[in-house]
Each structure stands twice: as structure tokens, then as C-alpha cells.
Coordinates of C-alpha atoms in Angstrom, one line a residue:
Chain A
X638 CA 10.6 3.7 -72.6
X639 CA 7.4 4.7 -70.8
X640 CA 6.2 8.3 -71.2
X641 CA 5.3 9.4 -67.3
X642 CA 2.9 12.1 -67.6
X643 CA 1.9 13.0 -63.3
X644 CA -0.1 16.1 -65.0
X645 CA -3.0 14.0 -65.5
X646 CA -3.4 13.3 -61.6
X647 CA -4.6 16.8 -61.4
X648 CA -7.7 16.4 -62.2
X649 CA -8.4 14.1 -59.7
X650 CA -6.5 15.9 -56.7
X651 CA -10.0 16.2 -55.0
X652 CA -10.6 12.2 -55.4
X653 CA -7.1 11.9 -53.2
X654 CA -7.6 15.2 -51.1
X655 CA -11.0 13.4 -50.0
X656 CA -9.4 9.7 -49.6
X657 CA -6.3 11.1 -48.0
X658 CA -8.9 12.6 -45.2
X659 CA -10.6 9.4 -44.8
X660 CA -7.3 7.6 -44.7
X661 CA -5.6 10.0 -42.3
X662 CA -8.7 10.3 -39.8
X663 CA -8.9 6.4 -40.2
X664 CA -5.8 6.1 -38.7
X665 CA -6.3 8.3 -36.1
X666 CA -9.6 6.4 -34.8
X667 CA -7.8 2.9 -34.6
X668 CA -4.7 4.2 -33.3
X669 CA -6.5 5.5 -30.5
X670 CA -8.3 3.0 -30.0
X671 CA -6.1 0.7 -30.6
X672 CA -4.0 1.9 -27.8
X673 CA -7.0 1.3 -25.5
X674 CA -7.3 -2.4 -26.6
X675 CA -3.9 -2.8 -26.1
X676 CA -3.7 -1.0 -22.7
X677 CA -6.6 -3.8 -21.8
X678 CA -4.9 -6.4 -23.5
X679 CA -1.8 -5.6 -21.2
X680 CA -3.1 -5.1 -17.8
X681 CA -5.6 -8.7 -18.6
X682 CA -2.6 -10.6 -19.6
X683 CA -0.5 -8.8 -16.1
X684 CA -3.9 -9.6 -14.2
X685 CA -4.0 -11.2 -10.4
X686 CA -6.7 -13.7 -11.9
X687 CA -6.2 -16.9 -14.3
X688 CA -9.5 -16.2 -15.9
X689 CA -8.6 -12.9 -17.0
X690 CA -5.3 -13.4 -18.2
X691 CA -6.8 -16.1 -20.3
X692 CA -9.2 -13.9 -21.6
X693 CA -6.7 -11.0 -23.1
X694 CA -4.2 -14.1 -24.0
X695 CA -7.1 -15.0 -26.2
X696 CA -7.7 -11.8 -27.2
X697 CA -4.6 -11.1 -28.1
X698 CA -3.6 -14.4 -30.2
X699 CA -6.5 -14.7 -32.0
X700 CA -5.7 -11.0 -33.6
X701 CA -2.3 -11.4 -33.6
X702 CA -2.5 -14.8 -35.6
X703 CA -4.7 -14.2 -38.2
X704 CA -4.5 -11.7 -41.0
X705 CA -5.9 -8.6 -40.9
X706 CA -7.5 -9.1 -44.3
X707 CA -9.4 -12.2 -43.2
X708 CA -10.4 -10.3 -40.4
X709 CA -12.0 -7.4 -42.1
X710 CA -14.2 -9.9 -44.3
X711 CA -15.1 -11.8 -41.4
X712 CA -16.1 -8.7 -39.5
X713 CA -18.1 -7.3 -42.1
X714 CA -19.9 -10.4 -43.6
X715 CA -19.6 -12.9 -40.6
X716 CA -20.7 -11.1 -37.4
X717 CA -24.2 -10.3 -39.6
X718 CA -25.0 -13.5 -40.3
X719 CA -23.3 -15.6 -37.1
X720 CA -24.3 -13.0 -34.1
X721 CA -26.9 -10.8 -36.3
X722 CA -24.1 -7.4 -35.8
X723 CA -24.7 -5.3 -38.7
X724 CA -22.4 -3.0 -39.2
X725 CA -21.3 -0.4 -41.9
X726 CA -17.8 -1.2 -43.8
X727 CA -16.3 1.8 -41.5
X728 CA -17.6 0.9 -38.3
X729 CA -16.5 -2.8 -39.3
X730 CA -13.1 -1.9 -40.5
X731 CA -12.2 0.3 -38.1
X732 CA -13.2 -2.3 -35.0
X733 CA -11.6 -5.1 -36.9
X734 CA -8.3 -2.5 -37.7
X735 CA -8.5 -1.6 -33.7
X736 CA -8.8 -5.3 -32.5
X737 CA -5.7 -6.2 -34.8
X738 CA -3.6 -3.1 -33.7
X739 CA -4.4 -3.5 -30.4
X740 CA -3.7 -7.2 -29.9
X741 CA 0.2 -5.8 -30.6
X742 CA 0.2 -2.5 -28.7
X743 CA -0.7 -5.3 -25.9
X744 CA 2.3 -6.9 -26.2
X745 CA 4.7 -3.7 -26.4
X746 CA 3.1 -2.6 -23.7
X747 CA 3.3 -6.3 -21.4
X748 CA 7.0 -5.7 -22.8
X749 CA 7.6 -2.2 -22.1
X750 CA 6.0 -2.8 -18.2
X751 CA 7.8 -5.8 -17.3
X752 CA 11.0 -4.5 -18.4
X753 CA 11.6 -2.0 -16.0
X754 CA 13.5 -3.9 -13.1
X755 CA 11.5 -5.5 -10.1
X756 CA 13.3 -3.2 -7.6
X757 CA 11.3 0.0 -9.0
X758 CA 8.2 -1.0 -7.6
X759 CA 9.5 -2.9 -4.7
X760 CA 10.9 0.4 -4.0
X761 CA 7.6 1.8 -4.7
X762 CA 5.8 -0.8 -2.3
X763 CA 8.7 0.0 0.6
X764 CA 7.6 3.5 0.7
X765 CA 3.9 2.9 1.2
X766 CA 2.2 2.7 -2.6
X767 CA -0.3 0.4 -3.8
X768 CA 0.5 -1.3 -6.7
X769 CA -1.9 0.9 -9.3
X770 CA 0.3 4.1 -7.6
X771 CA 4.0 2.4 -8.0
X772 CA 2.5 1.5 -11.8
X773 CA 1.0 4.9 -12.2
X774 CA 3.8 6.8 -10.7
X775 CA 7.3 4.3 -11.0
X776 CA 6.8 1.9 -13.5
X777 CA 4.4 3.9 -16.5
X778 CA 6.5 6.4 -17.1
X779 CA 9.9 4.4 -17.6
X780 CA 8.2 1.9 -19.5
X781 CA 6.5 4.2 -21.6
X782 CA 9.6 5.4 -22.8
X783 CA 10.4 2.1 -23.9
X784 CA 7.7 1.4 -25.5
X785 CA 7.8 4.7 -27.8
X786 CA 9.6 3.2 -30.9
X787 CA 7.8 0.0 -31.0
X788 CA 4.3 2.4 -30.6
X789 CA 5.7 4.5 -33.6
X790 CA 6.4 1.2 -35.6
X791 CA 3.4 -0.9 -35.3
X792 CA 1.3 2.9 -35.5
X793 CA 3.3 3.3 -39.0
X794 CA 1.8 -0.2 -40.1
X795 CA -1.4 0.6 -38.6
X796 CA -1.3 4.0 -41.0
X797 CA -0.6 2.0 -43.9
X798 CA -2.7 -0.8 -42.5
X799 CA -5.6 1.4 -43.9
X800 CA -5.1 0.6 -46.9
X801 CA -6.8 -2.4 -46.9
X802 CA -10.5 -1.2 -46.1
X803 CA -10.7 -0.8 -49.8
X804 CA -11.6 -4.2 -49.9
X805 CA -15.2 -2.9 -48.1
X806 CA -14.8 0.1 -50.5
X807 CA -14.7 2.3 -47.4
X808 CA -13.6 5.3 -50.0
X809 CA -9.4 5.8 -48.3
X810 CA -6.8 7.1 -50.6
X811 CA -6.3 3.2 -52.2
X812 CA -9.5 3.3 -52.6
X813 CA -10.3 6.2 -54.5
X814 CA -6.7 5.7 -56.7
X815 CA -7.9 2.7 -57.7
X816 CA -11.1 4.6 -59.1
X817 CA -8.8 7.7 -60.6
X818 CA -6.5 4.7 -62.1
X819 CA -9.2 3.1 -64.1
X820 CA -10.7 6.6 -65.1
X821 CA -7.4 7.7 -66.8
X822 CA -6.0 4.7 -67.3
X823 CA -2.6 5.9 -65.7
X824 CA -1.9 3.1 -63.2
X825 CA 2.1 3.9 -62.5
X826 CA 1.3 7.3 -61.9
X827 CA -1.7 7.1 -59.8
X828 CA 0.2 4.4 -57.4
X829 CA 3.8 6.3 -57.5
X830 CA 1.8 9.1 -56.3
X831 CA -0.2 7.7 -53.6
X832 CA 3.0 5.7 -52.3
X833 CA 4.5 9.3 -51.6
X834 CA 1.5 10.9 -49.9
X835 CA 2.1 7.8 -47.8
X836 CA 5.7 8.3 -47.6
X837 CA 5.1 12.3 -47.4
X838 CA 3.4 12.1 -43.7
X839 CA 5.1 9.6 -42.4
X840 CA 8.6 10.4 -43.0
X841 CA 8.0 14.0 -41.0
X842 CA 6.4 12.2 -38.4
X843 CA 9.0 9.5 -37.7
X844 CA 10.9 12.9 -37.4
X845 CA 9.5 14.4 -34.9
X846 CA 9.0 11.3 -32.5
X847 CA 12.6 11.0 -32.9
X848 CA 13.2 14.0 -31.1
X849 CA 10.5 13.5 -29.1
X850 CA 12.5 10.5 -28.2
X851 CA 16.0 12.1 -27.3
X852 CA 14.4 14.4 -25.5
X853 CA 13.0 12.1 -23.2
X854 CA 16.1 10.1 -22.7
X855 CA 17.8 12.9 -21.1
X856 CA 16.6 11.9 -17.7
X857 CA 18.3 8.8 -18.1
Chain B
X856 CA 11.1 -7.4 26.4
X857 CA 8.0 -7.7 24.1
X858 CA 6.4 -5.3 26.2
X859 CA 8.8 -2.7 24.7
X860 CA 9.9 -4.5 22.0
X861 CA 9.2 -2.3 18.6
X862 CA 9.2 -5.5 15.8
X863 CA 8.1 -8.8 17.4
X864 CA 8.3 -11.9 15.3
X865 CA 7.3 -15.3 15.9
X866 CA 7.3 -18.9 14.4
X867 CA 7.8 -16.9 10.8
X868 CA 7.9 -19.5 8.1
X869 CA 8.4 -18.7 4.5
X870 CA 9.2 -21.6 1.5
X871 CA 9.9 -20.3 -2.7
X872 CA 8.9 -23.7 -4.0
X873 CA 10.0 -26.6 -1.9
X874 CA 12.5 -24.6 -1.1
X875 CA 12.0 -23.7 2.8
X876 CA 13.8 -20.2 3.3
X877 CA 12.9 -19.4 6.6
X878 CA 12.0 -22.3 9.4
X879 CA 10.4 -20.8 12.5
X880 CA 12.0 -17.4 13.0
X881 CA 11.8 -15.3 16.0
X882 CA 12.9 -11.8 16.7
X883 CA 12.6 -8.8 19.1
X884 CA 13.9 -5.9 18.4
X885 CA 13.5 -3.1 21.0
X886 CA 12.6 0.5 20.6
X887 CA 15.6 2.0 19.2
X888 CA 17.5 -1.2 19.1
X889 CA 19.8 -1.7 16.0
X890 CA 20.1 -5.7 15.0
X891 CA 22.4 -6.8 12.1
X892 CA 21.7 -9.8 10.4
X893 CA 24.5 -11.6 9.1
X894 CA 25.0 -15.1 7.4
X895 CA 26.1 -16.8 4.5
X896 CA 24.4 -15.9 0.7
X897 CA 21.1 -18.4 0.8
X898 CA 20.3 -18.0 4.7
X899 CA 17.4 -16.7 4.4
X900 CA 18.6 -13.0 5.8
X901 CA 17.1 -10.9 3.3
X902 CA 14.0 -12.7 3.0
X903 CA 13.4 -12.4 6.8
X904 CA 14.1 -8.7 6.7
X905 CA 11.6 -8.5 3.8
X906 CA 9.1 -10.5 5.6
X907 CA 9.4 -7.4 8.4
X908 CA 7.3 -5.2 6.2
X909 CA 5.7 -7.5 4.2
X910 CA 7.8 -6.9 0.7
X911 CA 7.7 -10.6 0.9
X912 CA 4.6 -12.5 2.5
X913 CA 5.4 -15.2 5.0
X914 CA 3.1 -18.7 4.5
X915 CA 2.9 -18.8 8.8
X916 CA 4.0 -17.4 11.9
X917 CA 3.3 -13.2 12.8
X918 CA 4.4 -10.3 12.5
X919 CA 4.0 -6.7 14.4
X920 CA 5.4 -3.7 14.3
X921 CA 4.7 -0.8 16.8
X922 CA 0.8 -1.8 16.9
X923 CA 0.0 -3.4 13.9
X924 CA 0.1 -6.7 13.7
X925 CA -0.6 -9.7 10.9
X926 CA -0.2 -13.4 11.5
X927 CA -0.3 -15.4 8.6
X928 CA -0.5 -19.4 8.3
X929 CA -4.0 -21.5 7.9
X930 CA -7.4 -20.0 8.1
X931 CA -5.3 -16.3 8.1
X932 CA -6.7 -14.1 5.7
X933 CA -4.2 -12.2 3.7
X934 CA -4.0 -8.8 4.0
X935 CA -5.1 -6.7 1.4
X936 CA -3.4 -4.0 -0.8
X937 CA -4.7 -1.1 0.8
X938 CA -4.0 -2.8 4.4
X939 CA -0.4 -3.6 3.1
X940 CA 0.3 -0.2 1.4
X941 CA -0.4 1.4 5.2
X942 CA 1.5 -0.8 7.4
X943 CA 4.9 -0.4 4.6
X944 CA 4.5 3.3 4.8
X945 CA 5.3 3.0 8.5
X946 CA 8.8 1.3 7.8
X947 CA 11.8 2.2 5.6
X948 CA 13.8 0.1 3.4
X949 CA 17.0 0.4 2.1
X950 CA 18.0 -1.9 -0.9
X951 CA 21.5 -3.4 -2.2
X952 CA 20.9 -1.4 -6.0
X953 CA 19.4 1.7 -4.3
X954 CA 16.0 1.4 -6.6
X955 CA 15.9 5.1 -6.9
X956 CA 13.3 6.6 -9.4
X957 CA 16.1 7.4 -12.7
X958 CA 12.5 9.7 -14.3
X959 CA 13.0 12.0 -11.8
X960 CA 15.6 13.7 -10.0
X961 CA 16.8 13.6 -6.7
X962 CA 14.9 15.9 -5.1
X963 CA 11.6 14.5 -6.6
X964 CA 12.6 11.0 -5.6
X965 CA 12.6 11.8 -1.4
X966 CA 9.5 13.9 -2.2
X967 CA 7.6 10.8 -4.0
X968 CA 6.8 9.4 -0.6
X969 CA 5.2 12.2 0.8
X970 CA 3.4 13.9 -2.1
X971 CA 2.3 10.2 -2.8
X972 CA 1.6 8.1 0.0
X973 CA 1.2 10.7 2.4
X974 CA -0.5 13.1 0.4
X975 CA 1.8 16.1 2.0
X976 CA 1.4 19.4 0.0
X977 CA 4.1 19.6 -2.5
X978 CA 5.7 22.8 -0.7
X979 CA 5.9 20.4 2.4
X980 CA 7.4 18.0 0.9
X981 CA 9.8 19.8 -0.9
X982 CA 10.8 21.5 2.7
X983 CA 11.0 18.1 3.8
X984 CA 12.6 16.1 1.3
X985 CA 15.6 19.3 1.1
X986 CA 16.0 18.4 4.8
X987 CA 16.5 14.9 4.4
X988 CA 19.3 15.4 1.7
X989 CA 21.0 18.1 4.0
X990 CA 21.0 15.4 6.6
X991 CA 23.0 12.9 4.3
X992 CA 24.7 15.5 3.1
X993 CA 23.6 15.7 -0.6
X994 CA 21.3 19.2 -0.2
X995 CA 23.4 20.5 -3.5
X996 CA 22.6 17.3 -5.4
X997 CA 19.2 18.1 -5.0
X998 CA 18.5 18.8 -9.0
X999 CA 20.0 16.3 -10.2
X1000 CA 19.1 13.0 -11.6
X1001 CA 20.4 9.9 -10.2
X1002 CA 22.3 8.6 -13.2
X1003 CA 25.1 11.5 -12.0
X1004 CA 25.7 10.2 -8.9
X1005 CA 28.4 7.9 -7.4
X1006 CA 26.9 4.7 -5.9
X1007 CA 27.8 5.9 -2.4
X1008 CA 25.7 9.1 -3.1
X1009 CA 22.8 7.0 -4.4
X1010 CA 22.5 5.2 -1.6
X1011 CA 22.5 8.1 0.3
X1012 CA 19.2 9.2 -1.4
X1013 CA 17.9 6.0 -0.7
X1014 CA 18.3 6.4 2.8
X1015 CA 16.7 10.0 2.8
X1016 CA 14.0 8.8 0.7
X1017 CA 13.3 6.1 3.0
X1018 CA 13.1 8.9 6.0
X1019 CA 11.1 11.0 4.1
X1020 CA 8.4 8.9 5.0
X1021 CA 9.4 9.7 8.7
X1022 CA 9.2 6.1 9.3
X1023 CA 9.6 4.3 13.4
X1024 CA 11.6 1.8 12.1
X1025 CA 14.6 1.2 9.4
X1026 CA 15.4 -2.1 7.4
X1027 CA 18.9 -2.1 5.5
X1028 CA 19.5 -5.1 2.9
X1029 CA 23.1 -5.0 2.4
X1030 CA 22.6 -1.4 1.7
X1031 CA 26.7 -1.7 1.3
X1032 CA 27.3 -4.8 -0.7
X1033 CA 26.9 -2.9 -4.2
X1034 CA 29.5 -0.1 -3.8
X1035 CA 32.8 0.4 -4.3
X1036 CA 34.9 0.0 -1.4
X1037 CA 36.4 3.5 -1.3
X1038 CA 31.8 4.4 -1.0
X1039 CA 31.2 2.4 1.5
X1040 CA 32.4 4.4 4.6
X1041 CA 30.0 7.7 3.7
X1042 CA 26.8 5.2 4.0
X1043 CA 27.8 3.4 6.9
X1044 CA 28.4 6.9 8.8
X1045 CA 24.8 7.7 7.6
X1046 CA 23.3 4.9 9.1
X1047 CA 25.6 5.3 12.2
X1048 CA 24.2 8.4 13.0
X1049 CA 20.5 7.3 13.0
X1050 CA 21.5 4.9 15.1
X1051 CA 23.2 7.0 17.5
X1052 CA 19.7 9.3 17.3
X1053 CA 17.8 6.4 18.3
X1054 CA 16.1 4.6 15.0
X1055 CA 14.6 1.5 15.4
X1056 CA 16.8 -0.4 12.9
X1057 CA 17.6 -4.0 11.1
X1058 CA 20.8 -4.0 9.1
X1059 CA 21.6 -6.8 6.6
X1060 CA 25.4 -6.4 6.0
X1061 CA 28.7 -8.5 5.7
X1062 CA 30.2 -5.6 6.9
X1063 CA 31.5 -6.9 10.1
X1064 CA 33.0 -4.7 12.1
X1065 CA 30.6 -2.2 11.4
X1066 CA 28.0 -4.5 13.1
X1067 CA 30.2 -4.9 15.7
X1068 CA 30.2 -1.2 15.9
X1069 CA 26.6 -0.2 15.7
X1070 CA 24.6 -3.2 16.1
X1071 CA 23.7 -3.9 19.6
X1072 CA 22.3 -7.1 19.1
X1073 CA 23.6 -9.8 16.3
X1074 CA 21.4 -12.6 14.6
X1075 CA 23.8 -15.1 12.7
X1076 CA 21.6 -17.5 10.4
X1077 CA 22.1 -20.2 8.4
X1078 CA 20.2 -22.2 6.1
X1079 CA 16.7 -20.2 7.5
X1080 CA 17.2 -21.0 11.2
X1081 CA 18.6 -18.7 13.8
X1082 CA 22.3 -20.5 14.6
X1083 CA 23.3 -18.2 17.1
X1084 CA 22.0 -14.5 18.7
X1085 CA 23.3 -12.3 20.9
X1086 CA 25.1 -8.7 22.2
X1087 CA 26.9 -7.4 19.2
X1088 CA 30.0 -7.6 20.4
X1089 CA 29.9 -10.8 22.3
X1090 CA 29.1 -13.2 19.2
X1091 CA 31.9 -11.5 17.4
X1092 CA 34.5 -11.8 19.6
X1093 CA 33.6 -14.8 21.1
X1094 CA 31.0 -16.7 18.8
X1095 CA 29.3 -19.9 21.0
X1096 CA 28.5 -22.3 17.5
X1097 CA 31.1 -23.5 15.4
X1098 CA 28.8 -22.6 12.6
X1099 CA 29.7 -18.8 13.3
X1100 CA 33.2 -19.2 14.3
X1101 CA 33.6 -21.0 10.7
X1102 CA 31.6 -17.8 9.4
X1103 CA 33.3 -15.3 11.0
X1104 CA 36.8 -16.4 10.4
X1105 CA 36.0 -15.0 6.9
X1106 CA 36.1 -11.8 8.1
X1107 CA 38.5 -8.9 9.7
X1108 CA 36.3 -8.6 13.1
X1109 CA 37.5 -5.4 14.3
X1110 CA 39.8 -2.4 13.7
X1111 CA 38.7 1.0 12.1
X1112 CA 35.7 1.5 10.1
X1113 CA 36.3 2.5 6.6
X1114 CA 36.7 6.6 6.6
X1115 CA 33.4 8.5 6.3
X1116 CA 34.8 10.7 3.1
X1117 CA 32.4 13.4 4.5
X1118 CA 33.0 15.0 0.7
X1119 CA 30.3 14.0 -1.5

């Protein structure tokens, strides 16, 4: 039977403090901008004109299709040597994380926005708006409530999406387990414990956007 | 008449596809005239009343209302958003499923217009918008969000919405066909009494009698042509085209209006 002993992890509770930040402010950044991707990604595919709907289709696929660990080698070794980019491991990671968020905010926002019934900004139109007003005004904020669960989901996998700029030793909380794992050579533990950090933030959130949630809905 | 006419349309043609909807269409409607368009589902009714303000774009002919006026066909350029936006803020639609706002309440949905398009100070419009609702009777539904309301009460704040924009003329696109038959007395009373105050109107409805009632002049189409126009009452009673006499006979022609239910 094997002998857990988490004791030994607090030595190291700096190491995670410090990757915990990086991994927390990580997702922050490519949330964000991930959100602005997506809102671009959206409107292009929604567009008036072929070429830019083609354009964020494009966009949009070629993130969506390919995984995100390819993508975070190809930013960070590729775009050097094919367009002459150089860019540090967190400026790559976080573009490539952003890119590949954002090509599926696009689509829960395309979603969200065409959902809401044709008459809203017909009626909108009626009345005198333009279409950016009936959007801004009508159809935005019914859609965006929507859209909220699906935001919250892909956001979680962005969140844990992190995890994977270890690979361009960007120092997250994988990252630096990984280094407090071979130091005391207490794998289990140092995993089991990062898993509930993860778990730790999370679960709270998805909490409070719940709520967030119902108490939007009572307008409908 | 087109000297006084308020909506003059001519030679409007509109296709979806290869699919022509409407084939030549004209139309006068007088200053304060009330015109009910009536027809079987497909005729192309509701597309000409949307062509009126331009909710749907017609491929040729024109179209004017009070002094603006578009013509559309080859070498026409198409209005742009802003130009559009302008011309629909001087006209007020009513639709079959209401389309009110359900993010905000009812209040808020006959101020959007004003605070919006208008750009009316939001004390203004609330002044404004809590007239409107007194005048369809709904000033103590003011608060509340549209979800709450019956269908014949939504439709009612449709109606002041639309004259929140304190518009020349009124379109109605079977603002009845959606309610419950015990709802649709209250609406029709509403739009009776704009008519009676002189509101440039075009009614979409099945609602027979009532057109004979309100409408001073009738428009029965079929298959996007105009089969047969007239005085309200004198293609109802006695239609000229078989095609109406077939379509009327569908229909109870005359007798009481359903009751106005003046509780809401």
C-alpha cells in the first residue's frame, strides 16, 4: 500500500504559489483576448462581404482543427524561421492559446447572435435603428445571455488549457510540479495536489456564474 | 389623388428566388386613409406592406412616403443604412408575434425608440412612452416585463411602441392572427381608435369584418397581383372578381366586432 506523505509539498509551496500566479494571470490574458478574437471571428464570419467572411471562416477552422499543442510548437519554432517572428515562449503561448480560444468563443458567439429570433431586429429596424444599434441594443444582450455557459465552458478549458505551455517551459503550475516532482521524487502527491488547486478555483467560480446566470434569467 | 396621397407606390416588383412575390404593385393611400390588405397566405400581402418601409427591399418599381422617396430597379442605387434607418423611423410597424424587447420591461421597450433613434432625453421619453401605454390602456403594466402579459396586452405594447416614434403613418401585419380569439377584440379597438383620430394606416388582417369596419379602402391580392380594390365596404358586400367572392365566402362578412374587453 503506498505511504502518501502531502507534508513534503511544503517545502515547495513557493514553487506552486509562483506557477499558480503565472497560471492564473495566463488565463486571464487569453481569456480576454481570446474573447476579442472571437468577437472578430464572429462579426467576420456575420460580415456583409464574401471576402471577409472567408477570412474569419479561415481563421476560425484553422484553430479549431488543429491541436493546440501543435500549435504552440509551431508558433514558437515556426513563425522564427518561416516569417522571421521571434517571440518569447509567453508572448508565443499566450497568442497561439488566444488564437485557439478564440477561434471557439467565435462560434458561441455566431451561435449565441443568430439565435435570437429574426423579428427582434426587424423590430429594431421598424423603429428606425441601424443595424450596429438593433445589435448593440436588441440582439447583444439576449444573446449574451446565451452565450454565458458555453463562455464559462470553453473559459474552464482555456484555464486548464494552460497547462500545456510547459512544453515551452513558460514556468505555470505544471510546469514548476513537474520540477518540485523530480526534486522530491513524490510524483502522486505533487500531481494530486496540483489537480485540486485546479479544481480549487474553478469549482467556486463555476459557482458564482451560476448565479450570475439565474439572476439574469429573471427578465425572461 | 397622388397630390394628397400620403404612401404612393408604383410598378413595385419584389422576387425570393425565382419566386416572383410581388408583380407590378401599385398603391395610394391618402392622408389619414386606412387600407386593409387582405388575401390568401402566399399573396404577397405582407411582403408588400414590408416593402412600404423598406423592412424588405423591392428589386424595381418606387416607393414614397410623405416626401421621401426611393425607386429601386436597374441603375438605382440602393439606399444605405443610415438613409434606410431615417426613412423607417418615420413609419410604425406592428408584427403578427409582437417582437417586443423580453431584456427589458414594458416601459423600457416604448422608450427604446425615442432614447435610441431619436435621441429624446430619457425623462422625455419616459413621459412619453407612460402616455403611450395610458393610451392603450396598459399605464399600470408599465414595470413589467413582457413575458407577464397576455398576447392581447403584448400587442398592445407593440402598438405604443410603434407610436412612440410618433410616426405619420401605421403598417399592421396581421397584428391579430397570433392571439387568442377572446384577445383579439382589445387590439382591434386600439387600432380603431387611431383610425378614428386620423392615422395614416395599412392593415394586414383576415379579420373581415373589421376591415369592413375601419378600412376605407380594401386591396384583395392574390398570387402578387392586385385582383380587385376598392371602398371597403363595396368589395365586401359585393366583390366584382370571382377570385374574391371565392375568397370571401370563407369568411363571416359582417355582424359585431369581437367585444373590446376594455379590462386588461
Amino acid at each position: 500500500m503506498y505511504q502518501w506523505d502531502f507534508g513534503i509539498l511544503w517545502s515547495y509551496r513557493w514553487l506552486f504559489l509562483n506557477g499558480l500566479g503565472v497560471t492564473v494571470g495566463f488565463t486571464v490574458v487569453i481569456v480576454l483576448l481570446g474573447l476579442v478574437f472571437g468577437l472578430l471571428g464572429a462579426f467576420g464570419t456575420l460580415s456583409r462581404f464574401k471576402a471577409v467572411r472567408l477570412t474569419a471562416l479561415t481563421f476560425i477552422e484553422a484553430f479549431r482543427c488543429t491541436p493546440i499543442l501543435v500549435q504552440l510548437i509551431w508558433f514558437y519554432y515556426a513563425l522564427p524561421i518561416l516569417a522571421g517572428v521571434e517571440m518569447t515562449p509567453i508572448t508565443a503561448s499566450a497568442l497561439a492559446l488566444s488564437l485557439y480560444g478564440g477561434s471557439f468563443y467565435s462560434e458561441i458567439i455566431r451561435g449565441g447572435i443568430i439565435s435570437i429570433d429574426k423579428g427582434q431586429s426587424e423590430a429594431g429596424a421598424a423603429l428606425g435603428m441601424t443595424p450596429g444599434q438593433s445589435m448593440r441594443r436588441i440582439v447583444l444582450p439576449q444573446a449574451i445571455k446565451r452565450m454565458i455557459p458555453a463562455l464559462m465552458n470553453q473559459s474552464i478549458i482555456q484555464f486548464k488549457n494552460t497547462s500545456l505551455v510547459s512544453v515551452l517551459a513558460v514556468p505555470d503550475l505544471v510546469y514548476q510540479s513537474q520540477v518540485a516532482a523530480h526534486d522530491s521524487y513524490r510524483p502522486l502527491e505533487t500531481y494530486t495536489a496540483v489537480a485540486v488547486a485546479y479544481a480549487a478555483i474553478l469549482i467556486p467560480l463555476t459557482i458564482i456564474v451560476r448565479r450570475g446566470e439565474k439572476r439574469l434569467a429573471v427578465s425572461e | 389623388m397622388s397630390e394628397t396621397s400620403k404612401i404612393e407606390i408604383r410598378g413595385l416588383r419584389k422576387s425570393f428566388g425565382s419566386n416572383e412575390v410581388l408583380k407590378n404593385i401599385n398603391l395610394d393611400v391618402a392622408k389619414g386613409g386606412v387600407v386593409a390588405l387582405i388575401g390568401p397566405s402566399g399573396s404577397g400581402k405582407s411582403t408588400l406592406l414590408r416593402c412600404i418601409n423598406l423592412l424588405v427591399v423591392p428589386d424595381g418599381g418606387s416607393v414614397r412616403v410623405g416626401d421621401i422617396s426611393f425607386a429601386f430597379g436597374d441603375g438605382a442605387k440602393l439606399p444605405d443604412v443610415k438613409t434606410l434607418a431615417k426613412f423607417r423611423a418615420t413609419t410604425g410597424m406592428v408584427f403578427q408575434h409582437f417582437n417586443l424587447f423580453p431584456h427589458m420591461t414594458t416601459l423600457q421597450n416604448v422608450m427604446e425608440g425615442p432614447v435610441t433613434v431619436r435621441r429624446m432625453a430619457k425623462a422625455d421619453a419616459e413621459k412619453l412612452a407612460r402616455a403611450q401605454l395610458a393610451k392603450v390602456g396598459l399605464a399600470e403594466k408599465a414595470d413589467q416585463y413582457p413575458t407577464t402579459l397576455s398576447g392581447g396586452q403584448k400587442q398592445r405594447v407593440a402598438i405604443a411602441r410603434a407610436l412612440a416614434m410618433e410616426p405619420d403613418v401605421m403598417l399592421f401585419d396581421e397584428a391579430t392572427s397570433a392571439l387568442d380569439p377572446e384577445l383579439v377584440g382589445e387590439v382591434l379597438s386600439v387600432i380603431q381608435q387611431l383610425a378614428s383620430e386620423g392615422m395614416t394606416m395599412v392593415i394586414v388582417t383576415h379579420e373581415i369584418a373589421f376591415a369592413r369596419e375601419v378600412a376605407d379602402r380594401l386591396i384583395f391580392m392574390r398570387d402578387g397581383v392586385v385582383v380587385e380594390e376598392g371602398p371597403a365596404r363595396q368589395v365586401i358586400d359585393n366583390p366584382r372578381e370571382a377570385a374574391t367572392r371565392a375568397f370571401l365566402s370563407h369568411f363571416h362578412r359582417t355582424g359585431a366586432l369581437p367585444p373590446a374587453n376594455a379590462t386588461s
